[in-house]
Amino acid sequence: MNGMSMDNFRGLILAVSSSVFIGSSFIIKKQGLKKAGASGPRAGQGGHSYLYEPWWWAGMITMIIGEIANFAAYAYAPAILVTPLGALSIIFSAVLAHFILKERLHIFGMLGCALCVVGSTTIVLHAPKERHIESVKQVWHLATEPGFLVYFWVALAVVAVIIFHYVPRYGQTHLVVYIGICSLMGSLTVMGVKAVGIALKLSFGGVNQFKYFETWIFTIIVIFCCLLQINYLNKALDTFNTAVVCPVYYVMFTTFTIIASIIMFKDWNSQGGTEITTELCGFITILSGTFLLHKTKDMGKSSSGRLPVYTSPESNTVAESR
C-alpha cells in the first residue's frame, strides 16, 4: 500500500465533507416539506408551498455546498477514490433520519451502513495517487487517446440508441433504460468535471487555464451531459420507486465512472494486482451495503411488529382480503 499523497488527502476531506452536506440536505429538506405540508398541499400532490419554507431552502443551500465540495474533490483525487465515497451521504442521511425524523434504522440497515464504511475505508487506504498535471492540455491529451475516444463515442452511441429506440418502447416499464442513460452520461460528466476542476485549481494557483480552448470544450461537455443526465434521472424518479432507483443508479453510475477513469487517467497503471483486487473488494462491499440499506429501509414499520416479507402483488392482495 502506498502512503496517501497530500492531493488524495485533500480530495478525501472534500469528498467526505460533500457526503456530510448532501446527506444532511435530505433531512433538512424533508423537515421543510413536512412544515410546508402542514399548512398547504403536499409536494407529492402537486403543491409548491415548500418554496416559501426557509427549511427547504436551507436544505437546497446545503446540497449546493455539498455538490461544490464534490466538484472540488475531483480536482485533487482520482475518481476511483471520490465516486464510491458518495455512499457515505446515504449513511449520513439514514443515521440523521433515525434520530431526527424518527425513521427507524433497522438492524440490517445498520449492517448496511457498516459495510459501506468498511468498503470506503478499504478504497481510501488503497486508492491510487492522483496523476500530477500541470496544464489542462495534459488532460486533453489523455481524453483524446484512442482508448478513451472509443469509450466516449461508444457511450454516446449507446445513449443515442437507448433514447431513440428503447425509451419510447420500454422507458415506462424498465428502470435500466433511464438509469443506463444517466449512468453513461454521468461517467462522461465526471471526466469533464475533473478536467474543469483541474483547470480551476491551476488557475487559482496563478496559471490561467481558461485561455485554452480545451478548457471551454470540457465545460460545454459538462453542461450538455449534466442536462441530459438530470432530465432522465427525473424521469426515472417520477416513474419508479425511489428506493429502487437510488441503489441501481449508484451502482451503475459508480461502475461506469470508475471504468471511464481507469481508461482516461490510467488509475491502475501504477498499482499491482493486490491493490487493484483490494479496491474491487472494497467497491463490492460498498455496493452490498448500499443495497442492504435500501432494501431494508422499511423493515419494522408493519403494525404487527413483525418484519414485512417481500411478496408479489398477487399475494399482497390475498393478504389484504383476509
CSV table of C-alpha atoms in Angstrom, one decimal:
chain,number,residue,atom,x,y,z
A,1,MET,CA,0.0,0.0,0.0
A,2,ASN,CA,1.4,3.4,-0.9
A,3,GLY,CA,1.2,6.3,1.5
A,4,MET,CA,-1.6,8.8,0.8
A,5,SER,CA,-0.5,11.8,-1.1
A,6,MET,CA,-1.5,15.3,0.0
A,7,ASP,CA,-3.7,15.7,-3.0
A,8,ASN,CA,-5.5,12.5,-2.3
A,9,PHE,CA,-5.9,13.6,1.4
A,10,ARG,CA,-7.5,16.9,0.2
A,11,GLY,CA,-9.8,15.1,-2.2
A,12,LEU,CA,-10.7,12.7,0.6
A,13,ILE,CA,-11.6,15.5,3.0
A,14,LEU,CA,-13.6,17.3,0.3
A,15,ALA,CA,-15.5,14.1,-0.7
A,16,VAL,CA,-16.4,13.2,3.0
A,17,SER,CA,-17.5,16.8,3.6
A,18,SER,CA,-19.6,16.6,0.4
A,19,SER,CA,-21.3,13.5,1.7
A,20,VAL,CA,-22.0,15.1,5.1
A,21,PHE,CA,-23.6,18.2,3.5
A,22,ILE,CA,-25.6,16.2,0.9
A,23,GLY,CA,-26.7,13.7,3.4
A,24,SER,CA,-27.8,16.5,5.8
A,25,SER,CA,-29.6,18.3,3.0
A,26,PHE,CA,-32.1,15.5,2.5
A,27,ILE,CA,-33.1,15.7,6.2
A,28,ILE,CA,-33.3,19.5,6.2
A,29,LYS,CA,-35.4,19.5,3.0
A,30,LYS,CA,-37.6,16.8,4.4
A,31,GLN,CA,-38.2,18.9,7.5
A,32,GLY,CA,-39.1,21.8,5.2
A,33,LEU,CA,-41.5,19.6,3.2
A,34,LYS,CA,-43.2,18.4,6.4
A,35,LYS,CA,-43.7,22.0,7.6
A,36,ALA,CA,-45.0,23.1,4.2
A,37,GLY,CA,-47.3,20.1,4.0
A,38,ALA,CA,-48.9,21.1,7.4
A,39,SER,CA,-50.0,24.4,6.0
A,40,GLY,CA,-50.8,23.6,2.4
A,41,PRO,CA,-50.9,21.0,-0.4
A,42,ARG,CA,-48.0,18.5,-0.1
A,43,ALA,CA,-45.4,18.4,-2.8
A,44,GLY,CA,-46.4,14.9,-3.7
A,45,GLN,CA,-49.9,16.2,-4.5
A,46,GLY,CA,-48.6,19.0,-6.7
A,47,GLY,CA,-48.2,21.7,-4.1
A,48,HIS,CA,-45.4,24.2,-4.2
A,49,SER,CA,-45.8,25.8,-0.7
A,50,TYR,CA,-42.4,24.4,0.2
A,51,LEU,CA,-40.8,27.2,-1.9
A,52,TYR,CA,-41.9,29.6,0.9
A,53,GLU,CA,-40.4,27.4,3.6
A,54,PRO,CA,-36.9,28.5,4.9
A,55,TRP,CA,-36.0,25.0,6.0
A,56,TRP,CA,-36.4,23.7,2.4
A,57,TRP,CA,-34.2,26.5,1.1
A,58,ALA,CA,-31.6,25.8,3.8
A,59,GLY,CA,-31.6,22.2,2.6
A,60,MET,CA,-31.1,23.3,-1.0
A,61,ILE,CA,-28.2,25.6,0.0
A,62,THR,CA,-26.7,22.7,2.0
A,63,MET,CA,-26.9,20.4,-1.0
A,64,ILE,CA,-25.3,23.0,-3.3
A,65,ILE,CA,-22.4,23.4,-0.9
A,66,GLY,CA,-22.0,19.6,-0.9
A,67,GLU,CA,-22.0,19.4,-4.7
A,68,ILE,CA,-19.4,22.2,-4.9
A,69,ALA,CA,-17.2,20.2,-2.4
A,70,ASN,CA,-17.7,17.1,-4.5
A,71,PHE,CA,-16.8,19.0,-7.7
A,72,ALA,CA,-13.6,20.2,-6.0
A,73,ALA,CA,-12.7,16.7,-4.8
A,74,TYR,CA,-12.3,15.5,-8.3
A,75,ALA,CA,-9.7,18.2,-8.9
A,76,TYR,CA,-7.5,16.6,-6.3
A,77,ALA,CA,-8.2,12.9,-6.1
A,78,PRO,CA,-8.8,10.1,-8.7
A,79,ALA,CA,-12.4,9.2,-9.5
A,80,ILE,CA,-11.9,5.7,-8.1
A,81,LEU,CA,-11.4,7.3,-4.7
A,82,VAL,CA,-14.0,10.1,-4.8
A,83,THR,CA,-17.0,8.4,-6.5
A,84,PRO,CA,-17.5,5.4,-4.2
A,85,LEU,CA,-17.4,7.8,-1.2
A,86,GLY,CA,-20.8,9.1,-2.4
A,87,ALA,CA,-22.3,6.1,-0.4
A,88,LEU,CA,-21.4,8.0,2.8
A,89,SER,CA,-24.1,10.5,2.1
A,90,ILE,CA,-26.6,7.7,2.1
A,91,ILE,CA,-25.3,6.5,5.5
A,92,PHE,CA,-25.3,10.0,7.0
A,93,SER,CA,-28.9,10.7,5.8
A,94,ALA,CA,-30.1,7.3,7.2
A,95,VAL,CA,-28.5,8.0,10.6
A,96,LEU,CA,-29.9,11.5,10.8
A,97,ALA,CA,-33.3,10.3,9.8
A,98,HIS,CA,-33.2,7.7,12.6
A,99,PHE,CA,-32.5,10.4,15.3
A,100,ILE,CA,-34.2,13.5,13.8
A,101,LEU,CA,-37.1,12.2,11.7
A,102,LYS,CA,-37.7,9.1,13.9
A,103,GLU,CA,-37.5,6.9,10.8
A,104,ARG,CA,-36.3,3.7,12.5
A,105,LEU,CA,-33.0,2.3,11.2
A,106,HIS,CA,-33.3,-1.5,11.3
A,107,ILE,CA,-30.5,-3.8,12.4
A,108,PHE,CA,-30.0,-4.8,8.7
A,109,GLY,CA,-29.8,-1.1,7.8
A,110,MET,CA,-27.1,-0.6,10.5
A,111,LEU,CA,-25.2,-3.6,8.9
A,112,GLY,CA,-25.5,-1.9,5.5
A,113,CYS,CA,-24.0,1.3,6.9
A,114,ALA,CA,-21.2,-0.7,8.5
A,115,LEU,CA,-20.5,-2.4,5.1
A,116,CYS,CA,-20.3,1.0,3.4
A,117,VAL,CA,-17.9,2.3,6.0
A,118,VAL,CA,-15.7,-0.8,5.7
A,119,GLY,CA,-15.7,-0.6,1.9
A,120,SER,CA,-15.0,3.1,1.8
A,121,THR,CA,-12.1,2.7,4.3
A,122,THR,CA,-10.7,-0.1,2.1
A,123,ILE,CA,-10.8,2.0,-1.0
A,124,VAL,CA,-9.3,5.1,0.7
A,125,LEU,CA,-6.4,3.1,2.1
A,126,HIS,CA,-5.5,1.5,-1.3
A,127,ALA,CA,-6.6,4.2,-3.8
A,128,PRO,CA,-4.0,5.2,-6.5
A,129,LYS,CA,-2.3,8.5,-6.2
A,130,GLU,CA,-3.6,11.4,-8.3
A,131,ARG,CA,-1.7,12.0,-11.6
A,132,HIS,CA,0.5,15.1,-11.5
A,133,ILE,CA,-1.0,17.5,-14.1
A,134,GLU,CA,0.5,20.9,-14.9
A,135,SER,CA,-1.9,22.0,-17.7
A,136,VAL,CA,-5.4,21.3,-19.0
A,137,LYS,CA,-3.6,20.4,-22.2
A,138,GLN,CA,-2.3,17.2,-20.5
A,139,VAL,CA,-5.9,16.3,-19.6
A,140,TRP,CA,-6.9,16.9,-23.3
A,141,HIS,CA,-4.1,14.6,-24.4
A,142,LEU,CA,-5.5,11.9,-22.1
A,143,ALA,CA,-9.0,12.5,-23.3
A,144,THR,CA,-8.0,12.2,-27.0
A,145,GLU,CA,-6.1,9.0,-26.7
A,146,PRO,CA,-7.6,6.1,-28.7
A,147,GLY,CA,-8.7,4.1,-25.6
A,148,PHE,CA,-10.9,6.9,-24.2
A,149,LEU,CA,-12.1,8.1,-27.6
A,150,VAL,CA,-13.5,4.6,-28.1
A,151,TYR,CA,-15.2,4.7,-24.7
A,152,PHE,CA,-16.6,8.3,-25.4
A,153,TRP,CA,-18.1,7.5,-28.8
A,154,VAL,CA,-19.4,4.1,-27.8
A,155,ALA,CA,-21.1,5.7,-24.7
A,156,LEU,CA,-22.7,8.4,-26.9
A,157,ALA,CA,-23.8,5.8,-29.5
A,158,VAL,CA,-25.4,3.6,-26.8
A,159,VAL,CA,-27.1,6.5,-25.2
A,160,ALA,CA,-28.5,7.6,-28.6
A,161,VAL,CA,-29.8,4.1,-29.4
A,162,ILE,CA,-31.5,3.9,-25.9
A,163,ILE,CA,-33.1,7.4,-26.3
A,164,PHE,CA,-34.5,6.9,-29.8
A,165,HIS,CA,-35.2,3.2,-29.8
A,166,TYR,CA,-35.7,1.9,-26.2
A,167,VAL,CA,-37.1,4.9,-24.4
A,168,PRO,CA,-40.4,5.0,-26.4
A,169,ARG,CA,-40.9,1.3,-26.0
A,170,TYR,CA,-39.6,0.4,-22.6
A,171,GLY,CA,-38.9,3.6,-20.7
A,172,GLN,CA,-42.1,3.3,-18.6
A,173,THR,CA,-41.6,-0.3,-17.7
A,174,HIS,CA,-37.8,-1.0,-17.5
A,175,LEU,CA,-35.8,1.0,-15.0
A,176,VAL,CA,-32.5,0.2,-16.6
A,177,VAL,CA,-33.4,2.3,-19.7
A,178,TYR,CA,-33.5,5.6,-17.9
A,179,ILE,CA,-30.7,4.7,-15.4
A,180,GLY,CA,-28.5,3.4,-18.3
A,181,ILE,CA,-28.7,6.9,-19.9
A,182,CYS,CA,-28.0,8.7,-16.6
A,183,SER,CA,-25.0,6.4,-15.7
A,184,LEU,CA,-23.3,6.5,-19.1
A,185,MET,CA,-23.7,10.3,-19.4
A,186,GLY,CA,-22.7,10.6,-15.7
A,187,SER,CA,-19.4,8.9,-16.3
A,188,LEU,CA,-18.6,11.5,-19.1
A,189,THR,CA,-19.8,14.3,-16.8
A,190,VAL,CA,-17.3,13.2,-14.1
A,191,MET,CA,-14.5,13.1,-16.6
A,192,GLY,CA,-15.4,16.6,-17.7
A,193,VAL,CA,-15.9,17.9,-14.2
A,194,LYS,CA,-12.4,16.5,-13.3
A,195,ALA,CA,-10.9,18.4,-16.2
A,196,VAL,CA,-12.6,21.7,-15.4
A,197,GLY,CA,-11.8,21.2,-11.7
A,198,ILE,CA,-8.1,20.8,-12.5
A,199,ALA,CA,-8.3,23.9,-14.8
A,200,LEU,CA,-9.8,25.9,-11.9
A,201,LYS,CA,-7.3,24.6,-9.4
A,202,LEU,CA,-4.4,25.6,-11.7
A,203,SER,CA,-5.9,28.9,-12.5
A,204,PHE,CA,-6.4,29.8,-8.8
A,205,GLY,CA,-2.8,28.8,-8.4
A,206,GLY,CA,-1.7,31.5,-10.8
A,207,VAL,CA,-1.6,29.6,-14.1
A,208,ASN,CA,-4.6,30.6,-16.1
A,209,GLN,CA,-6.1,27.6,-18.0
A,210,PHE,CA,-9.2,29.4,-19.4
A,211,LYS,CA,-7.1,30.8,-22.2
A,212,TYR,CA,-7.0,27.4,-23.8
A,213,PHE,CA,-10.0,26.3,-26.0
A,214,GLU,CA,-9.7,22.8,-24.4
A,215,THR,CA,-11.0,24.1,-21.1
A,216,TRP,CA,-14.1,25.5,-22.7
A,217,ILE,CA,-14.7,22.3,-24.6
A,218,PHE,CA,-14.6,20.4,-21.3
A,219,THR,CA,-17.0,23.0,-19.8
A,220,ILE,CA,-19.5,22.5,-22.7
A,221,ILE,CA,-19.3,18.8,-22.4
A,222,VAL,CA,-20.1,19.0,-18.6
A,223,ILE,CA,-23.1,21.3,-19.2
A,224,PHE,CA,-24.5,19.1,-22.0
A,225,CYS,CA,-24.0,15.8,-20.1
A,226,CYS,CA,-25.4,17.3,-16.9
A,227,LEU,CA,-28.6,18.5,-18.5
A,228,LEU,CA,-29.2,15.1,-20.2
A,229,GLN,CA,-28.4,13.2,-17.1
A,230,ILE,CA,-30.7,15.4,-14.9
A,231,ASN,CA,-33.6,15.1,-17.4
A,232,TYR,CA,-33.6,11.3,-17.5
A,233,LEU,CA,-32.9,10.9,-13.7
A,234,ASN,CA,-36.0,13.0,-13.1
A,235,LYS,CA,-37.9,10.7,-15.4
A,236,ALA,CA,-36.7,7.6,-13.5
A,237,LEU,CA,-37.6,9.1,-10.2
A,238,ASP,CA,-41.0,10.1,-11.4
A,239,THR,CA,-41.7,6.7,-12.9
A,240,PHE,CA,-40.2,4.2,-10.5
A,241,ASN,CA,-39.9,3.8,-6.7
A,242,THR,CA,-37.1,5.9,-5.3
A,243,ALA,CA,-35.9,3.0,-3.0
A,244,VAL,CA,-35.1,1.1,-6.2
A,245,VAL,CA,-33.8,4.0,-8.3
A,246,CYS,CA,-31.2,5.1,-5.8
A,247,PRO,CA,-29.2,1.9,-5.4
A,248,VAL,CA,-29.4,0.9,-9.0
A,249,TYR,CA,-28.3,4.3,-10.2
A,250,TYR,CA,-25.5,4.4,-7.6
A,251,VAL,CA,-24.2,1.0,-8.7
A,252,MET,CA,-24.3,1.7,-12.5
A,253,PHE,CA,-23.1,5.3,-12.2
A,254,THR,CA,-20.1,4.4,-10.0
A,255,THR,CA,-19.2,1.4,-12.2
A,256,PHE,CA,-19.2,3.4,-15.4
A,257,THR,CA,-17.4,6.3,-13.8
A,258,ILE,CA,-14.6,4.1,-12.5
A,259,ILE,CA,-14.2,2.4,-15.9
A,260,ALA,CA,-14.0,5.7,-17.6
A,261,SER,CA,-11.4,7.0,-15.1
A,262,ILE,CA,-9.3,3.9,-15.5
A,263,ILE,CA,-9.3,4.3,-19.3
A,264,MET,CA,-8.7,8.0,-19.4
A,265,PHE,CA,-6.4,8.6,-16.4
A,266,LYS,CA,-5.0,5.1,-16.2
A,267,ASP,CA,-5.5,5.0,-12.5
A,268,TRP,CA,-4.4,1.3,-12.2
A,269,ASN,CA,-1.2,1.6,-14.2
A,270,SER,CA,0.9,2.4,-11.1
A,271,GLN,CA,-0.7,-0.4,-9.0
A,272,GLY,CA,-0.2,-4.1,-8.5
A,273,GLY,CA,-2.7,-6.9,-8.7
A,274,THR,CA,-3.1,-7.0,-4.9
A,275,GLU,CA,-4.1,-3.3,-4.6
A,276,ILE,CA,-6.5,-3.5,-7.5
A,277,THR,CA,-8.1,-6.6,-6.1
A,278,THR,CA,-8.4,-4.9,-2.7
A,279,GLU,CA,-10.1,-1.8,-4.3
A,280,LEU,CA,-12.5,-4.0,-6.2
A,281,CYS,CA,-13.4,-5.9,-2.9
A,282,GLY,CA,-14.0,-2.5,-1.2
A,283,PHE,CA,-16.2,-1.4,-4.1
A,284,ILE,CA,-18.3,-4.6,-3.9
A,285,THR,CA,-18.6,-4.2,-0.1
A,286,ILE,CA,-20.0,-0.7,-0.6
A,287,LEU,CA,-22.4,-1.9,-3.2
A,288,SER,CA,-23.6,-4.7,-0.9
A,289,GLY,CA,-24.1,-2.2,2.0
A,290,THR,CA,-26.0,0.2,-0.2
A,291,PHE,CA,-28.4,-2.4,-1.5
A,292,LEU,CA,-28.9,-3.8,2.0
A,293,LEU,CA,-29.6,-0.3,3.4
A,294,HIS,CA,-32.2,0.5,0.7
A,295,LYS,CA,-33.8,-2.9,0.6
A,296,THR,CA,-34.4,-3.0,4.4
A,297,LYS,CA,-35.2,0.7,5.0
A,298,ASP,CA,-38.9,0.0,5.5
A,299,MET,CA,-38.5,-3.0,7.7
A,300,GLY,CA,-40.0,-2.9,11.1
A,301,LYS,CA,-42.8,-0.5,10.1
A,302,SER,CA,-45.6,-3.1,9.9
A,303,SER,CA,-48.3,-2.7,12.5
A,304,SER,CA,-47.9,-6.3,13.7
A,305,GLY,CA,-44.3,-5.5,14.7
A,306,ARG,CA,-43.0,-8.3,12.5
A,307,LEU,CA,-40.6,-7.8,9.6
A,308,PRO,CA,-42.5,-7.4,6.4
A,309,VAL,CA,-42.0,-10.1,3.8
A,310,TYR,CA,-41.3,-9.1,0.2
A,311,THR,CA,-44.0,-10.8,-1.8
A,312,SER,CA,-45.7,-10.5,-5.2
A,313,PRO,CA,-48.6,-8.1,-5.7
A,314,GLU,CA,-51.0,-11.0,-6.0
A,315,SER,CA,-50.1,-12.4,-2.6
A,316,ASN,CA,-50.4,-8.9,-1.1
A,317,THR,CA,-54.0,-8.7,-2.5
A,318,VAL,CA,-54.9,-12.1,-1.0
A,319,ALA,CA,-53.4,-11.0,2.4
A,320,GLU,CA,-55.4,-7.7,2.4
A,321,SER,CA,-58.7,-9.5,1.6
A,322,ARG,CA,-58.3,-11.7,4.8
